[in-house]
Amino acid sequence: MAGVFGHPGYSRFWAADTVSTFGTYVTTVALPIVAIVTLRATDAQVGLINGARWLPYLLFGLLAGVVADRYRRRPILVATDVARAALLALIAALALTGMLNIPALMLLVAVFGVLSLLYEAAHQSYLPRLVPPAALTPANARMEQSASLAQTTGPFLGGSLVAAVGAPLAMVVDAVSYLVSGLLLATIRRDEPAPRPGRRHLGRELREGLSWVYRHPVLAPYAVTLHARFLFASVASTAFTLFVVRGLDPRLAPDRAAFGLGVVLAVGGVGAVVGNSLSHRVGRWGAGRAIVLERVVEPLGWTLMALAATGTAGWVMVGAAQFVVWLALGVSGPNEMGYRQAVTPDRLQGRMNGTIRSLNWGMLTIGAPVGGLLAEQIGYRPAIGLAVVGMAVAATVAVLSPLHHARHPEPAPEPAPEPAGRN
């Protein structure tokens, strides 16, 4: 697996992704605390703020895929990284000066979502230009291992920073990480194909991307069950964050509970690291089996969270639950990305990723507000329980579909040696 770093440009691509991912987990803890503590948002308002982050994926996800296929991808990555750094710095400044309110935060978070949408459509489509198809699974595994390592330390760092200096200043760390990521990506020296010349028809390009995903015998059930997984996981995760900050340990103030949230998410990161280390081995059974395994195991972890006690025992239970959920996601992630990148032609990479991600993350636009509303109306545990039922239905569909037959492409055979010449 170490051989993937021998491909030109991959090391800097990996380093940029690793740096920005570390920072992102700081904001994962800090942003809800800005809403809950600084702006005194209700449960429903927290859900709406979370939903605003993902609304652009639902509205513009398909267009982002077209952009990633029409234009060179590295400049998109650099520009969106720098812009996101500036936007996070602006949110922090407004919060520190008392000029931030809930509508303004929702607007800024939505703009951040547009930038992230463009970045991710280009990011997932750029990797196949750096490594060959047979190396995509280990290349994705390396990146997910780094992301998992970031998850083990980023939330802990985020919780510690929030407790020490406050949520707004903690978000500045993420702003710096995006700036560093953009600078690293700008230094990659790898030629990209020039955009295709001539007139292009937007509607035809959109239909082509949709058709490739939803008429493919394996990508179709994969995408549909993944969309459902994102919908119900967003309901559960919104209720879970509120549960940990407000209901798991009534002895703690919300800003102190944020430190505990960071620790719990870090335990999930340990599970993801373990899962990533096993992903290549499990993938030998078939990419589809690794994906189906995740669909089945994840609702079990969320069930444990819904059943968590309060106080110290509750912290242990939610930590164990996070470990189980992220262990399953860690096993599946590299296999998912490696498979779908390998079976998709380069000219469709942006639209394939944009199509799948637009509805994946667009589901958060629906699920996050629903999760906040359910938490407010029926309680944190019942809201998580309802989400578990939905995940279980999606898992059943995945088990019964052709998805479990998916296999990674075989590595290209070594060229035959040249015959020895006659003396």
Coordinates of C-alpha atoms in Angstrom, one line a residue:
M1 CA 0.0 0.0 0.0
A2 CA 2.9 2.3 0.6
G3 CA 3.6 2.3 -3.1
V4 CA 0.8 4.8 -3.8
F5 CA 3.1 7.6 -2.6
G6 CA 5.3 6.9 -5.5
H7 CA 2.8 8.3 -8.0
P8 CA 3.6 12.0 -8.8
G9 CA 1.5 14.5 -7.0
Y10 CA -0.3 12.0 -4.7
S11 CA 1.8 12.8 -1.6
R12 CA 0.9 16.5 -1.7
F13 CA -2.7 15.7 -2.5
W14 CA -2.8 13.3 0.6
A15 CA -1.0 15.9 2.8
A16 CA -3.5 18.7 1.8
D17 CA -6.4 16.4 2.5
T18 CA -5.0 15.4 5.9
V19 CA -4.3 18.9 7.1
S20 CA -7.8 20.2 6.2
T21 CA -9.5 17.2 7.7
F22 CA -7.8 17.7 11.0
G23 CA -9.1 21.3 11.0
T24 CA -12.6 20.2 10.0
Y25 CA -13.0 18.1 13.1
V26 CA -12.3 21.2 15.2
T27 CA -15.3 23.0 13.5
T28 CA -17.4 19.9 13.9
V29 CA -17.3 20.5 17.7
A30 CA -17.0 24.3 17.6
L31 CA -19.9 25.2 15.2
P32 CA -22.7 23.7 17.3
I33 CA -21.3 25.4 20.4
V34 CA -21.4 28.7 18.6
A35 CA -25.1 28.1 17.9
I36 CA -26.0 26.7 21.3
V37 CA -23.9 28.8 23.6
T38 CA -23.2 32.1 21.7
L39 CA -26.5 32.4 19.9
R40 CA -28.6 30.4 22.3
A41 CA -30.2 28.4 19.5
T42 CA -33.1 26.0 20.2
D43 CA -32.9 22.3 19.2
A44 CA -34.9 23.0 16.0
Q45 CA -32.7 26.0 15.1
V46 CA -29.5 23.8 15.5
G47 CA -31.1 21.4 13.1
L48 CA -31.8 24.2 10.6
I49 CA -28.2 25.5 10.8
N50 CA -26.9 22.0 10.2
G51 CA -29.3 21.6 7.3
A52 CA -28.2 24.9 5.7
R53 CA -24.7 23.5 5.5
W54 CA -26.0 20.8 3.2
L55 CA -28.7 22.6 1.2
P56 CA -26.4 23.5 -1.7
Y57 CA -25.7 19.8 -2.2
L58 CA -29.3 19.2 -2.9
L59 CA -29.8 22.3 -5.0
F60 CA -26.5 22.4 -7.0
G61 CA -24.9 19.0 -6.6
L62 CA -25.5 17.9 -10.2
L63 CA -24.1 21.2 -11.5
A64 CA -21.0 20.8 -9.5
G65 CA -20.3 17.5 -11.2
V66 CA -20.6 19.1 -14.6
V67 CA -18.2 21.9 -13.5
A68 CA -15.7 19.2 -12.3
D69 CA -15.9 17.5 -15.7
R70 CA -15.7 20.7 -17.8
Y71 CA -12.8 22.4 -16.1
R72 CA -9.4 21.5 -14.7
R73 CA -9.9 20.2 -11.2
R74 CA -6.8 21.3 -9.3
P75 CA -7.6 25.1 -9.7
I76 CA -11.1 24.4 -8.3
L77 CA -9.6 22.7 -5.3
V78 CA -7.2 25.6 -4.6
A79 CA -9.7 28.4 -5.0
T80 CA -12.4 26.7 -2.8
D81 CA -9.9 26.0 -0.1
V82 CA -8.7 29.6 0.1
A83 CA -12.3 30.9 0.0
R84 CA -13.4 28.5 2.8
A85 CA -10.5 29.7 5.0
A86 CA -11.7 33.3 4.6
L87 CA -15.3 32.4 5.3
L88 CA -14.6 30.6 8.6
A89 CA -12.4 33.5 9.7
L90 CA -15.4 35.8 9.0
I91 CA -17.8 33.7 11.1
A92 CA -15.3 33.7 13.9
A93 CA -14.9 37.5 13.7
L94 CA -18.6 38.2 13.7
A95 CA -19.1 35.9 16.6
L96 CA -16.4 37.5 18.7
T97 CA -17.7 41.0 18.0
G98 CA -21.4 40.1 18.8
M99 CA -22.5 40.8 15.2
L100 CA -23.5 37.2 14.4
N101 CA -27.1 36.0 14.6
I102 CA -28.9 32.8 13.6
P103 CA -30.1 33.9 10.1
A104 CA -26.6 35.3 9.3
L105 CA -25.0 32.0 10.5
M106 CA -27.3 30.0 8.3
L107 CA -26.5 32.1 5.3
L108 CA -22.7 31.9 5.8
V109 CA -22.9 28.2 6.5
A110 CA -24.9 27.7 3.2
V111 CA -22.2 29.6 1.3
F112 CA -19.6 27.4 2.9
G113 CA -21.6 24.5 1.7
V114 CA -21.5 25.7 -1.9
L115 CA -17.7 26.0 -1.7
S116 CA -17.4 22.5 -0.1
L117 CA -19.7 21.1 -2.8
L118 CA -17.4 22.3 -5.6
Y119 CA -14.3 21.2 -3.7
E120 CA -15.6 17.7 -3.1
A121 CA -16.8 17.1 -6.7
A122 CA -13.4 18.1 -8.0
H123 CA -11.5 16.3 -5.2
Q124 CA -13.0 12.8 -5.7
S125 CA -12.6 13.2 -9.5
Y126 CA -9.0 14.4 -9.3
L127 CA -7.6 11.4 -7.6
P128 CA -8.0 9.0 -10.6
R129 CA -5.8 11.4 -12.5
L130 CA -3.0 10.9 -10.0
V131 CA -3.1 7.1 -9.6
P132 CA -4.1 4.2 -11.9
P133 CA -7.4 2.3 -11.3
A134 CA -5.8 -0.7 -9.5
A135 CA -4.3 1.7 -7.0
L136 CA -7.5 3.6 -6.2
T137 CA -8.5 1.5 -3.2
P138 CA -5.2 1.7 -1.4
A139 CA -4.9 5.4 -2.3
N140 CA -8.4 6.0 -0.8
A141 CA -7.5 3.8 2.2
R142 CA -4.4 6.0 2.9
M143 CA -6.5 9.1 2.8
E144 CA -9.2 7.6 5.0
Q145 CA -6.6 6.4 7.5
S146 CA -5.4 10.0 7.8
A147 CA -9.0 11.1 8.1
S148 CA -9.6 8.6 10.9
L149 CA -6.5 9.6 12.7
A150 CA -7.7 13.2 12.4
Q151 CA -11.0 12.1 13.9
T152 CA -9.3 10.6 16.9
T153 CA -7.4 13.9 17.7
G154 CA -9.4 16.6 15.9
P155 CA -12.6 16.4 18.1
F156 CA -10.5 16.2 21.2
L157 CA -8.5 19.2 20.1
G158 CA -11.7 21.0 19.2
G159 CA -13.3 20.2 22.5
S160 CA -10.2 21.3 24.4
L161 CA -9.9 24.6 22.3
V162 CA -13.6 25.4 22.8
A163 CA -13.3 24.9 26.6
A164 CA -10.1 26.9 26.7
V165 CA -10.6 29.8 24.3
G166 CA -14.2 29.6 23.1
A167 CA -15.8 28.3 20.0
P168 CA -15.1 31.3 17.7
L169 CA -11.3 31.2 18.2
A170 CA -11.3 27.4 17.8
M171 CA -12.8 27.8 14.3
V172 CA -9.8 29.9 13.3
V173 CA -7.7 26.7 13.5
D174 CA -9.9 25.2 10.7
A175 CA -9.5 28.4 8.7
V176 CA -5.7 28.0 8.8
S177 CA -5.9 24.4 7.9
Y178 CA -7.9 25.2 4.7
L179 CA -5.3 27.8 3.8
V180 CA -2.4 25.3 4.2
S181 CA -4.3 22.8 2.1
G182 CA -4.8 25.2 -0.7
L183 CA -1.1 26.1 -0.8
L184 CA -0.1 22.4 -0.9
L185 CA -2.5 21.7 -3.7
A186 CA -1.2 24.7 -5.6
T187 CA 2.3 23.1 -5.6
I188 CA 1.2 19.8 -7.4
R189 CA 3.0 19.6 -10.7
R190 CA 0.9 17.2 -12.7
D191 CA -0.5 17.9 -16.1
E192 CA -4.3 17.8 -16.4
P193 CA -6.2 17.2 -19.7
A194 CA -7.4 20.4 -21.2
P195 CA -11.2 21.0 -21.1
R196 CA -13.0 19.5 -24.1
P197 CA -13.4 22.2 -26.8
G198 CA -16.7 23.1 -28.5
R199 CA -20.2 23.8 -27.3
R200 CA -21.7 21.5 -24.7
H201 CA -25.3 21.0 -23.7
L202 CA -25.9 21.2 -19.9
G203 CA -29.1 19.2 -19.9
R204 CA -27.5 16.4 -21.9
E205 CA -24.5 16.3 -19.6
L206 CA -26.7 16.2 -16.5
R207 CA -28.7 13.3 -18.0
E208 CA -25.6 11.4 -18.9
G209 CA -24.3 11.6 -15.3
L210 CA -27.7 10.5 -13.8
S211 CA -28.0 7.7 -16.3
W212 CA -24.6 6.4 -15.6
V213 CA -25.3 6.1 -11.9
Y214 CA -28.9 5.0 -11.8
R215 CA -28.9 2.6 -14.7
H216 CA -25.7 0.9 -13.6
P217 CA -26.5 -2.6 -12.2
V218 CA -24.3 -2.1 -9.1
L219 CA -24.0 1.7 -8.7
A220 CA -27.8 2.1 -8.7
P221 CA -28.5 0.0 -5.6
Y222 CA -25.3 1.3 -4.0
A223 CA -26.3 4.9 -4.5
V224 CA -30.0 4.5 -3.4
T225 CA -29.1 2.7 -0.2
L226 CA -26.3 5.2 0.5
H227 CA -28.8 8.1 0.1
A228 CA -31.1 6.4 2.6
R229 CA -28.1 5.9 5.0
F230 CA -27.2 9.6 4.9
L231 CA -30.8 10.6 5.5
F232 CA -31.3 8.5 8.6
A233 CA -27.7 9.0 9.9
S234 CA -28.3 12.8 9.7
V235 CA -31.4 12.5 11.8
A236 CA -29.6 10.4 14.3
S237 CA -26.4 12.5 14.4
T238 CA -28.3 15.7 15.0
A239 CA -30.2 14.2 17.8
F240 CA -27.1 12.6 19.1
T241 CA -25.1 15.9 19.3
L242 CA -27.9 17.6 21.2
F243 CA -28.2 14.6 23.5
V244 CA -24.5 14.6 24.3
V245 CA -24.4 18.4 24.9
R246 CA -27.7 18.8 26.7
G247 CA -29.0 15.5 28.0
L248 CA -26.3 12.8 28.6
D249 CA -24.8 14.4 31.7
P250 CA -27.0 17.1 33.3
R251 CA -24.2 18.0 35.6
L252 CA -22.1 19.6 32.8
A253 CA -22.7 23.0 31.2
P254 CA -22.9 22.9 27.4
D255 CA -19.4 24.3 26.8
R256 CA -17.9 21.7 29.1
A257 CA -20.0 18.9 27.5
A258 CA -18.4 20.0 24.3
F259 CA -15.1 18.6 25.6
G260 CA -16.9 15.2 26.2
L261 CA -18.4 15.3 22.7
G262 CA -14.9 15.7 21.4
V263 CA -13.6 12.7 23.4
V264 CA -16.6 10.6 22.2
L265 CA -16.0 11.5 18.5
A266 CA -12.3 10.8 19.0
V267 CA -13.2 7.2 20.2
G268 CA -15.2 6.9 16.9
G269 CA -12.0 8.0 15.1
V270 CA -10.1 5.1 16.7
G271 CA -12.8 2.8 15.3
A272 CA -12.3 4.3 11.9
V273 CA -8.5 3.8 12.0
V274 CA -9.1 0.1 12.9
G275 CA -11.6 -0.2 10.1
N276 CA -9.4 1.5 7.5
S277 CA -6.5 -0.9 8.4
L278 CA -8.9 -3.8 7.8
S279 CA -10.5 -2.3 4.6
H280 CA -8.0 -3.8 2.1
R281 CA -8.3 -7.2 3.7
V282 CA -12.1 -7.2 3.8
G283 CA -12.1 -5.8 0.3
R284 CA -10.6 -9.1 -0.9
W285 CA -13.9 -10.7 -0.3
G286 CA -15.4 -8.1 -2.7
A287 CA -16.1 -4.4 -2.5
G288 CA -19.9 -5.1 -2.4
R289 CA -19.6 -7.3 0.7
A290 CA -17.6 -4.7 2.5
I291 CA -20.3 -2.1 1.7
V292 CA -23.2 -4.3 2.7
L293 CA -21.3 -5.1 6.0
E294 CA -21.3 -1.4 6.8
R295 CA -25.0 -1.0 6.0
V296 CA -25.8 -3.8 8.5
V297 CA -23.5 -2.9 11.3
E298 CA -24.1 0.8 11.5
P299 CA -27.7 0.7 12.8
L300 CA -26.5 -1.6 15.6
G301 CA -24.1 1.1 16.8
W302 CA -26.8 3.7 16.7
T303 CA -29.1 1.4 18.7
L304 CA -26.5 1.3 21.5
M305 CA -26.4 5.2 21.5
A306 CA -30.2 5.3 21.9
L307 CA -30.0 3.0 24.8
A308 CA -27.2 4.8 26.6
A309 CA -27.7 5.6 30.3
T310 CA -27.0 9.1 31.7
G311 CA -23.9 10.1 33.6
T312 CA -20.6 8.2 33.5
A313 CA -22.1 4.9 32.2
G314 CA -23.7 6.9 29.4
W315 CA -20.4 8.3 28.3
V316 CA -18.9 4.8 28.1
M317 CA -21.9 3.5 26.1
V318 CA -21.9 6.3 23.5
G319 CA -18.2 6.0 23.1
A320 CA -18.5 2.3 22.4
A321 CA -21.3 3.0 20.0
Q322 CA -19.3 5.6 18.1
F323 CA -16.4 3.0 17.9
V324 CA -18.7 0.4 16.3
V325 CA -20.3 2.9 13.8
W326 CA -16.9 4.3 12.6
L327 CA -15.3 0.8 12.5
A328 CA -18.0 -0.2 9.9
L329 CA -17.6 3.1 8.0
G330 CA -13.8 2.7 8.1
V331 CA -14.0 -0.7 6.5
S332 CA -16.4 0.4 3.8
G333 CA -15.2 3.8 2.8
P334 CA -12.0 2.9 0.8
N335 CA -13.8 0.1 -0.9
E336 CA -16.8 2.3 -1.9
M337 CA -14.6 5.0 -3.3
G338 CA -12.2 2.7 -5.0
Y339 CA -15.0 0.7 -6.7
R340 CA -17.0 3.6 -8.0
Q341 CA -13.9 5.5 -9.2
A342 CA -12.6 2.4 -11.0
V343 CA -15.7 1.5 -12.9
T344 CA -16.4 5.1 -14.1
P345 CA -14.7 6.7 -17.1
D346 CA -12.6 9.8 -16.5
R347 CA -15.0 12.0 -18.5
L348 CA -17.8 11.0 -16.2
Q349 CA -16.0 11.1 -12.8
G350 CA -17.2 14.6 -11.9
R351 CA -20.8 13.9 -12.7
M352 CA -20.8 10.5 -11.1
N353 CA -19.4 11.9 -7.9
G354 CA -21.6 15.0 -8.1
T355 CA -24.7 12.9 -8.6
I356 CA -24.0 10.6 -5.7
R357 CA -22.8 13.3 -3.3
S358 CA -25.5 15.8 -4.2
L359 CA -28.2 13.4 -3.0
N360 CA -26.1 12.0 -0.2
W361 CA -25.4 15.3 1.4
G362 CA -28.7 16.7 0.2
M363 CA -30.3 14.2 2.5
L364 CA -28.7 16.1 5.4
T365 CA -30.7 19.1 4.4
I366 CA -33.8 17.1 5.2
G367 CA -32.5 14.9 7.9
A368 CA -30.7 17.5 10.1
P369 CA -33.8 19.7 10.6
V370 CA -36.0 16.6 11.1
G371 CA -33.6 15.3 13.7
G372 CA -33.6 18.6 15.6
L373 CA -37.4 18.8 15.4
L374 CA -37.9 15.2 16.5
A375 CA -35.4 15.8 19.4
E376 CA -37.4 18.8 20.5
Q377 CA -40.8 17.1 20.2
I378 CA -40.3 13.5 21.2
G379 CA -36.9 13.4 22.9
Y380 CA -33.3 12.5 21.9
R381 CA -33.5 8.7 22.3
P382 CA -36.8 8.2 20.4
A383 CA -35.4 10.4 17.5
I384 CA -32.3 8.2 17.3
G385 CA -34.5 5.1 17.5
L386 CA -36.7 6.2 14.5
A387 CA -33.5 6.8 12.5
V388 CA -32.3 3.3 13.4
V389 CA -35.4 1.8 11.9
G390 CA -34.8 3.6 8.6
M391 CA -31.2 2.5 8.5
A392 CA -32.3 -1.1 9.0
V393 CA -34.7 -0.9 6.1
A394 CA -31.9 0.5 3.9
A395 CA -29.6 -2.3 5.0
T396 CA -32.2 -5.0 4.1
V397 CA -32.5 -3.5 0.6
A398 CA -28.7 -3.6 0.2
V399 CA -28.5 -7.2 1.3
L400 CA -31.1 -8.3 -1.2
S401 CA -29.6 -6.2 -4.2
P402 CA -26.8 -7.1 -6.6
L403 CA -24.6 -4.8 -4.6
H404 CA -22.9 -7.7 -2.8
H405 CA -21.6 -9.0 -6.1
A406 CA -19.4 -6.0 -6.7
R407 CA -15.6 -6.7 -7.2
H408 CA -12.6 -4.5 -7.4
P409 CA -10.8 -4.5 -10.8
E410 CA -7.8 -6.8 -11.0
P411 CA -4.4 -5.1 -11.3
A412 CA -3.0 -4.8 -14.8
P413 CA -0.7 -7.7 -15.7
E414 CA 3.0 -7.0 -15.9
P415 CA 4.2 -6.7 -19.5
A416 CA 6.0 -9.7 -20.9
P417 CA 9.8 -9.4 -21.1
E418 CA 11.3 -8.6 -24.5
P419 CA 12.7 -11.7 -26.2
A420 CA 16.5 -11.9 -26.1
G421 CA 18.0 -10.8 -29.4
R422 CA 20.3 -13.0 -31.5
N423 CA 24.0 -12.5 -31.3

